[in-house]
Every structure is written in C-alpha cells, then in structure tokens.
Amino acid sequence: MEYYSSEISKLIEAFASLPGIGRKSAQRLAFHVLNMPSERVDELAEILVNARKNIRYCKTCFTLTDTDTCPICANPARDHKTIMVVETVRDLAAYEKTGKYNGVYHVLHGAISPMLGIGPNDIKLKELMVRLQNEDIDEVIIATNSSLEGETTAMYISKLIKPTGIKVSRIASGVPVGGDLEYIDEITLLRALEGRTEI
Ligand code: ZN
C-alpha cells in the first residue's frame, strides 16, 4: 500500500471494505473512479448519500422502500390476507421475480440463530405478530431458508401463530438445504411455493 498516496489508499480501503470486493477489485474500482469526470463522481456520491438517507423500512412489511408504504403493500390488487415470511429483501425480490405470487410479504431481516446469538427479538418477529393481530389474515407462508437457522425460525414462528388459528404453511423442501433463496431458479421457487404444506 505504501506505493500509493494516502488519499488513494483510503479510497482503495473504502472499496475493499465492501462485501465481495477483494484487493484487486478495490484497486480497479478506485482507479476507475479517479479517471471519471468529476461531475460523474459527484453524481455517484449523491446517489449513495440519498439512497442511504431516503430508503427505510416499509411500515407494514419491513422491506426497504423510499416511501412509508412499499409498492407491494400499497397495491390493492394484491391479496393482503396471505403473508409470505422471508428472511431478507433479496428473498422477497426472488419471489417477486417469478411474478406468480400475489400475496404480500413480511421481511424478518435475519433468522434465529442460537449459535450467532440472534434471538427472536433481534428479527422483525414482534412486528409480524402485531400485524397478525391487527389485520385480517388467512394464511402465513413461511419461506425462510432451509438452513438450520431458517428451519429453527420456521418452527418458532409456527408455534407462535398456531394458537391464533391462522393457517401456517411452510414452503416445500425442494429448495436445496442451506441454499440462499435468491440463488434458486424461479421454477424451483414456484414448486416450493405450490408444494407448501400446513405445519
Ligand atoms: Zn410493504
């Protein structure tokens, strides 16, 4: 790193601190930015700052949005009585990409993991229960990953919901164990959804 002046090193470090960016890529990105017209750099910086400032959780489903209520929750054509529970915003996007799911979502922002010290209070689970109390819901589809954490979370949620009498189902385990939902093809996702079973 001593080959570079401190400003350049700082820029490389900043890129290298991002997930999936190794040293080589970080250097490439840094030099790319340094060669960009300065207006383009201003624009890029502004996009980053504005996105961070304006994007927040949907007050209903907790996905990321730049409005109080996300476009899915605000859409009257969606079936608001069916809630699919997913771990991340990327999982939601994977199901949306299939274009075949017409219900709404609830994003947990994680999964219960005793090993990592992540408990029920560390994910948006209370918020789900409040929703179930205040809204008229027919079915909750649990679409957490089929990892140990995902399964633990699914069991926990189903135990919580069971006494309310609301139907709880779990997507079929056609989804590879430990597989991140976002990397699974649409057909597998649809099959998992259609083959869901009541738990
Ligand atoms: Zn929403």
CSV table of C-alpha atoms and ligand atoms in Angstrom, one decimal:
chain,number,residue,atom,x,y,z
A,1,MET,CA,0.0,0.0,0.0
A,2,GLU,CA,3.0,2.4,0.5
A,3,TYR,CA,3.1,2.7,-3.3
A,4,TYR,CA,0.1,4.9,-3.1
A,5,SER,CA,-0.5,8.3,-1.6
A,6,SER,CA,-2.8,8.2,1.5
A,7,GLU,CA,-5.8,9.5,-0.3
A,8,ILE,CA,-5.6,6.8,-2.9
A,9,SER,CA,-5.0,4.2,-0.2
A,10,LYS,CA,-8.1,5.5,1.6
A,11,LEU,CA,-10.2,5.1,-1.5
A,12,ILE,CA,-8.9,1.6,-2.1
A,13,GLU,CA,-9.6,0.7,1.6
A,14,ALA,CA,-13.1,2.0,1.3
A,15,PHE,CA,-13.9,-0.2,-1.7
A,16,ALA,CA,-12.2,-3.2,-0.1
A,17,SER,CA,-14.4,-2.9,3.0
A,18,LEU,CA,-17.4,-3.7,0.9
A,19,PRO,CA,-18.6,-7.4,0.8
A,20,GLY,CA,-17.3,-9.4,-2.1
A,21,ILE,CA,-14.7,-6.8,-3.1
A,22,GLY,CA,-11.2,-8.2,-2.9
A,23,ARG,CA,-8.0,-6.0,-3.0
A,24,LYS,CA,-7.6,-6.3,-6.8
A,25,SER,CA,-11.2,-5.2,-7.5
A,26,ALA,CA,-10.9,-2.5,-4.9
A,27,GLN,CA,-7.8,-1.1,-6.8
A,28,ARG,CA,-9.6,-1.3,-10.1
A,29,LEU,CA,-12.7,0.5,-8.8
A,30,ALA,CA,-10.5,3.2,-7.1
A,31,PHE,CA,-8.6,3.9,-10.3
A,32,HIS,CA,-11.8,3.8,-12.3
A,33,VAL,CA,-13.3,6.5,-10.0
A,34,LEU,CA,-10.2,8.6,-10.3
A,35,ASN,CA,-10.5,8.6,-14.1
A,36,MET,CA,-14.1,9.5,-14.1
A,37,PRO,CA,-15.2,13.1,-14.9
A,38,SER,CA,-15.6,14.8,-11.6
A,39,GLU,CA,-19.4,15.5,-12.2
A,40,ARG,CA,-19.9,11.8,-12.6
A,41,VAL,CA,-18.2,11.2,-9.2
A,42,ASP,CA,-20.4,13.9,-7.6
A,43,GLU,CA,-23.5,12.2,-9.1
A,44,LEU,CA,-22.4,8.8,-7.8
A,45,ALA,CA,-21.7,10.1,-4.3
A,46,GLU,CA,-25.1,11.8,-4.3
A,47,ILE,CA,-26.9,8.6,-5.3
A,48,LEU,CA,-25.2,6.8,-2.4
A,49,VAL,CA,-25.9,9.5,0.2
A,50,ASN,CA,-29.6,9.9,-0.9
A,51,ALA,CA,-30.2,6.2,-1.0
A,52,ARG,CA,-28.9,5.8,2.5
A,53,LYS,CA,-30.9,8.8,3.7
A,54,ASN,CA,-34.2,8.1,1.9
A,55,ILE,CA,-34.5,4.4,2.0
A,56,ARG,CA,-36.2,2.9,5.0
A,57,TYR,CA,-38.4,0.0,6.1
A,58,CYS,CA,-42.0,-0.2,4.9
A,59,LYS,CA,-44.1,0.4,8.0
A,60,THR,CA,-46.1,-2.7,7.2
A,61,CYS,CA,-43.9,-5.5,5.8
A,62,PHE,CA,-40.4,-4.1,6.6
A,63,THR,CA,-39.0,-4.4,3.1
A,64,LEU,CA,-36.8,-1.5,2.0
A,65,THR,CA,-38.6,1.4,0.3
A,66,ASP,CA,-38.4,5.1,-0.2
A,67,THR,CA,-42.0,5.6,0.7
A,68,ASP,CA,-43.8,5.0,4.0
A,69,THR,CA,-45.6,2.0,2.5
A,70,CYS,CA,-43.9,-0.1,-0.2
A,71,PRO,CA,-45.5,-0.5,-3.6
A,72,ILE,CA,-46.5,-4.1,-2.8
A,73,CYS,CA,-48.3,-3.2,0.4
A,74,ALA,CA,-49.9,-0.2,-1.3
A,75,ASN,CA,-51.2,-2.3,-4.2
A,76,PRO,CA,-54.9,-3.1,-3.8
A,77,ALA,CA,-54.7,-5.8,-6.4
A,78,ARG,CA,-52.5,-8.0,-4.1
A,79,ASP,CA,-54.0,-10.5,-1.7
A,80,HIS,CA,-53.5,-8.8,1.6
A,81,LYS,CA,-54.8,-11.8,3.5
A,82,THR,CA,-51.8,-14.0,2.6
A,83,ILE,CA,-48.4,-13.1,4.1
A,84,MET,CA,-45.2,-14.7,3.0
A,85,VAL,CA,-42.5,-14.5,5.6
A,86,VAL,CA,-39.0,-14.2,4.2
A,87,GLU,CA,-35.6,-13.6,5.8
A,88,THR,CA,-34.3,-10.9,3.5
A,89,VAL,CA,-35.3,-8.2,1.0
A,90,ARG,CA,-33.4,-10.3,-1.6
A,91,ASP,CA,-35.6,-13.3,-0.9
A,92,LEU,CA,-38.6,-11.1,-1.5
A,93,ALA,CA,-37.1,-10.0,-4.8
A,94,ALA,CA,-36.6,-13.6,-5.8
A,95,TYR,CA,-40.3,-14.4,-5.3
A,96,GLU,CA,-41.4,-11.2,-7.0
A,97,LYS,CA,-39.3,-12.1,-10.0
A,98,THR,CA,-41.4,-15.2,-10.5
A,99,GLY,CA,-44.4,-12.9,-11.0
A,100,LYS,CA,-46.6,-15.7,-9.7
A,101,TYR,CA,-47.1,-14.8,-6.1
A,102,ASN,CA,-49.9,-12.3,-5.5
A,103,GLY,CA,-49.9,-12.1,-1.7
A,104,VAL,CA,-47.9,-9.7,0.5
A,105,TYR,CA,-44.7,-10.2,2.5
A,106,HIS,CA,-43.1,-9.8,5.8
A,107,VAL,CA,-39.3,-9.4,5.9
A,108,LEU,CA,-37.7,-10.7,9.1
A,109,HIS,CA,-34.2,-9.2,8.4
A,110,GLY,CA,-32.5,-12.3,9.6
A,111,ALA,CA,-33.2,-15.7,11.2
A,112,ILE,CA,-33.0,-17.0,14.7
A,113,SER,CA,-29.5,-18.4,15.3
A,114,PRO,CA,-28.6,-19.5,18.8
A,115,MET,CA,-25.0,-20.0,17.6
A,116,LEU,CA,-24.6,-16.5,16.5
A,117,GLY,CA,-26.6,-15.2,19.4
A,118,ILE,CA,-29.5,-14.0,17.3
A,119,GLY,CA,-32.8,-14.4,19.2
A,120,PRO,CA,-36.4,-13.8,18.3
A,121,ASN,CA,-36.2,-10.2,19.5
A,122,ASP,CA,-33.4,-9.5,17.0
A,123,ILE,CA,-35.5,-10.0,13.9
A,124,LYS,CA,-38.8,-8.4,12.9
A,125,LEU,CA,-41.0,-11.1,14.6
A,126,LYS,CA,-42.8,-9.0,17.1
A,127,GLU,CA,-43.8,-6.8,14.2
A,128,LEU,CA,-45.3,-9.9,12.4
A,129,MET,CA,-47.3,-10.8,15.4
A,130,VAL,CA,-48.7,-7.3,15.7
A,131,ARG,CA,-49.7,-7.5,12.1
A,132,LEU,CA,-51.5,-10.8,12.6
A,133,GLN,CA,-53.4,-9.2,15.5
A,134,ASN,CA,-54.4,-6.1,13.6
A,135,GLU,CA,-55.1,-7.4,10.1
A,136,ASP,CA,-57.5,-10.0,8.8
A,137,ILE,CA,-55.1,-12.7,7.7
A,138,ASP,CA,-56.0,-16.1,6.2
A,139,GLU,CA,-52.6,-17.7,5.7
A,140,VAL,CA,-48.9,-17.2,6.7
A,141,ILE,CA,-46.5,-18.9,4.4
A,142,ILE,CA,-43.1,-19.4,6.0
A,143,ALA,CA,-40.4,-19.1,3.3
A,144,THR,CA,-37.3,-18.9,5.4
A,145,ASN,CA,-34.2,-20.7,4.0
A,146,SER,CA,-33.9,-24.4,4.5
A,147,SER,CA,-30.7,-23.8,6.6
A,148,LEU,CA,-30.7,-24.8,10.3
A,149,GLU,CA,-31.4,-21.1,11.2
A,150,GLY,CA,-34.2,-20.9,8.6
A,151,GLU,CA,-35.8,-24.1,10.0
A,152,THR,CA,-35.4,-23.0,13.6
A,153,THR,CA,-37.1,-19.8,12.7
A,154,ALA,CA,-39.9,-21.5,10.8
A,155,MET,CA,-40.7,-23.8,13.8
A,156,TYR,CA,-40.6,-20.9,16.2
A,157,ILE,CA,-43.0,-18.8,14.1
A,158,SER,CA,-45.4,-21.7,13.6
A,159,LYS,CA,-45.6,-22.3,17.3
A,160,LEU,CA,-46.3,-18.7,17.9
A,161,ILE,CA,-49.0,-18.4,15.3
A,162,LYS,CA,-50.7,-21.8,15.9
A,163,PRO,CA,-52.8,-20.6,18.9
A,164,THR,CA,-54.3,-17.8,16.8
A,165,GLY,CA,-56.0,-20.2,14.5
A,166,ILE,CA,-54.4,-18.6,11.4
A,167,LYS,CA,-53.3,-21.2,8.8
A,168,VAL,CA,-49.5,-21.6,8.8
A,169,SER,CA,-47.7,-23.3,5.9
A,170,ARG,CA,-44.1,-24.0,5.1
A,171,ILE,CA,-42.7,-23.9,1.5
A,172,ALA,CA,-41.7,-27.4,0.2
A,173,SER,CA,-38.2,-28.5,0.8
A,174,GLY,CA,-37.4,-28.6,-2.9
A,175,VAL,CA,-35.2,-25.7,-2.0
A,176,PRO,CA,-31.6,-27.1,-1.5
A,177,VAL,CA,-30.5,-27.3,2.1
A,178,GLY,CA,-28.6,-24.2,3.1
A,179,GLY,CA,-29.4,-22.7,-0.2
A,180,ASP,CA,-30.0,-18.9,-0.3
A,181,LEU,CA,-33.4,-18.3,-1.8
A,182,GLU,CA,-32.1,-15.6,-4.1
A,183,TYR,CA,-29.8,-18.0,-6.0
A,184,ILE,CA,-32.6,-20.6,-6.6
A,185,ASP,CA,-34.2,-20.6,-10.0
A,186,GLU,CA,-37.8,-19.4,-10.5
A,187,ILE,CA,-39.2,-22.9,-11.3
A,188,THR,CA,-37.8,-24.4,-8.1
A,189,LEU,CA,-39.1,-21.4,-6.1
A,190,LEU,CA,-42.6,-21.8,-7.6
A,191,ARG,CA,-42.6,-25.6,-7.0
A,192,ALA,CA,-41.6,-24.9,-3.4
A,193,LEU,CA,-44.4,-22.4,-3.1
A,194,GLU,CA,-47.1,-24.6,-4.7
A,195,GLY,CA,-45.9,-27.7,-2.7
A,196,ARG,CA,-46.2,-25.9,0.6
A,197,THR,CA,-47.7,-27.9,3.4
A,198,GLU,CA,-49.5,-26.8,6.5
A,199,ILE,CA,-47.4,-27.0,9.7
B,1,ZN,ZN,-44.6,-3.2,2.5
